Amino acid sequence: MSEPERWKRNAAVLWRAVLDDAVLLIPDQVEPLALSGGAALWSLLEVPQAAEDLARTLGERTGASRTDVEGALRALLARLVQLGAVDRLPP
């Protein structure tokens, strides 16, 4: 079985947690990005993790199942990669 791809926040992104939200200043982006309720995710992305592991941890924290969280999480991660806030690491 092959290793899953992993995700990690881009070290060049400046950020602050504001209550449960994360406000990101992404290089080459004009406006800051507010991740509503995203402080926990941003904290987890300090170290490379598979989407399945992220979804499981976030699900445990919120009481949702991993499968309920994973679809939305993958879409958000793809968007954050597109903006340059998160790096997708090869398996």
C-alpha positions as CSV (number, residue, x, y, z in Angstrom):
1,M,0.0,0.0,0.0
2,S,1.4,3.4,-1.0
3,E,1.8,6.4,1.3
4,P,-0.9,9.0,0.9
5,E,-0.1,12.5,-0.1
6,R,0.4,14.9,2.8
7,W,-0.3,18.5,3.4
8,K,1.7,21.2,5.3
9,R,1.2,24.9,5.7
10,N,3.6,27.1,3.8
11,A,6.2,28.5,6.2
12,A,6.1,31.8,4.3
13,V,2.5,32.5,5.3
14,L,2.1,34.9,8.2
15,W,-0.9,34.1,10.4
16,R,-2.8,34.7,13.6
17,A,-5.4,32.8,15.4
18,V,-8.5,35.0,16.3
19,L,-10.7,32.9,18.5
20,D,-11.5,29.8,16.4
21,D,-10.6,31.5,13.1
22,A,-7.2,31.8,11.4
23,V,-6.2,35.0,9.5
24,L,-3.6,34.3,6.8
25,L,-1.3,36.7,5.0
26,I,-0.3,34.7,2.0
27,P,2.7,35.9,-0.2
28,D,1.6,37.2,-3.6
29,Q,-2.0,37.7,-2.3
30,V,-3.3,41.2,-1.9
31,E,-6.0,40.5,0.7
32,P,-5.7,38.5,3.9
33,L,-7.6,35.2,4.0
34,A,-9.9,34.5,7.0
35,L,-10.4,30.8,7.6
36,S,-13.7,30.8,9.6
37,G,-13.3,28.1,12.2
38,G,-9.9,27.2,10.7
39,A,-7.6,27.8,13.6
40,A,-7.5,24.1,14.5
41,L,-6.8,23.0,10.9
42,W,-4.1,25.6,10.5
43,S,-2.5,24.5,13.8
44,L,-2.5,20.8,12.6
45,L,-0.9,21.8,9.3
46,E,2.3,22.7,11.2
47,V,3.5,19.2,10.5
48,P,2.9,17.2,7.3
49,Q,-0.3,15.1,7.6
50,A,-2.5,13.0,5.3
51,A,-6.0,14.4,4.7
52,E,-7.5,11.3,6.3
53,D,-5.6,12.0,9.5
54,L,-6.5,15.6,9.5
55,A,-10.2,14.7,9.0
56,R,-10.1,12.2,11.8
57,T,-8.6,14.6,14.2
58,L,-10.9,17.5,13.3
59,G,-13.9,15.1,13.4
60,E,-12.9,14.0,16.9
61,R,-12.7,17.6,18.0
62,T,-16.1,18.5,16.5
63,G,-18.0,15.3,17.0
64,A,-18.3,14.7,13.3
65,S,-17.3,11.6,11.5
66,R,-14.1,11.5,9.5
67,T,-16.0,10.8,6.3
68,D,-18.3,13.8,6.9
69,V,-15.3,16.1,7.3
70,E,-13.0,14.7,4.6
71,G,-14.8,15.8,1.5
72,A,-15.0,19.4,2.5
73,L,-11.5,19.3,3.9
74,R,-10.0,18.0,0.6
75,A,-11.8,20.9,-1.3
76,L,-10.4,23.4,1.2
77,L,-6.9,22.0,1.0
78,A,-7.0,22.2,-2.8
79,R,-8.0,25.8,-2.6
80,L,-5.3,26.6,-0.1
81,V,-2.7,25.0,-2.4
82,Q,-4.0,27.1,-5.2
83,L,-3.6,30.3,-3.1
84,G,-0.1,29.2,-2.0
85,A,-1.0,28.9,1.7
86,V,-0.5,25.1,1.9
87,D,2.0,22.7,0.2
88,R,1.0,19.3,-1.2
89,L,3.8,16.9,-0.4
90,P,4.2,13.8,-2.6
91,P,3.7,10.4,-1.0
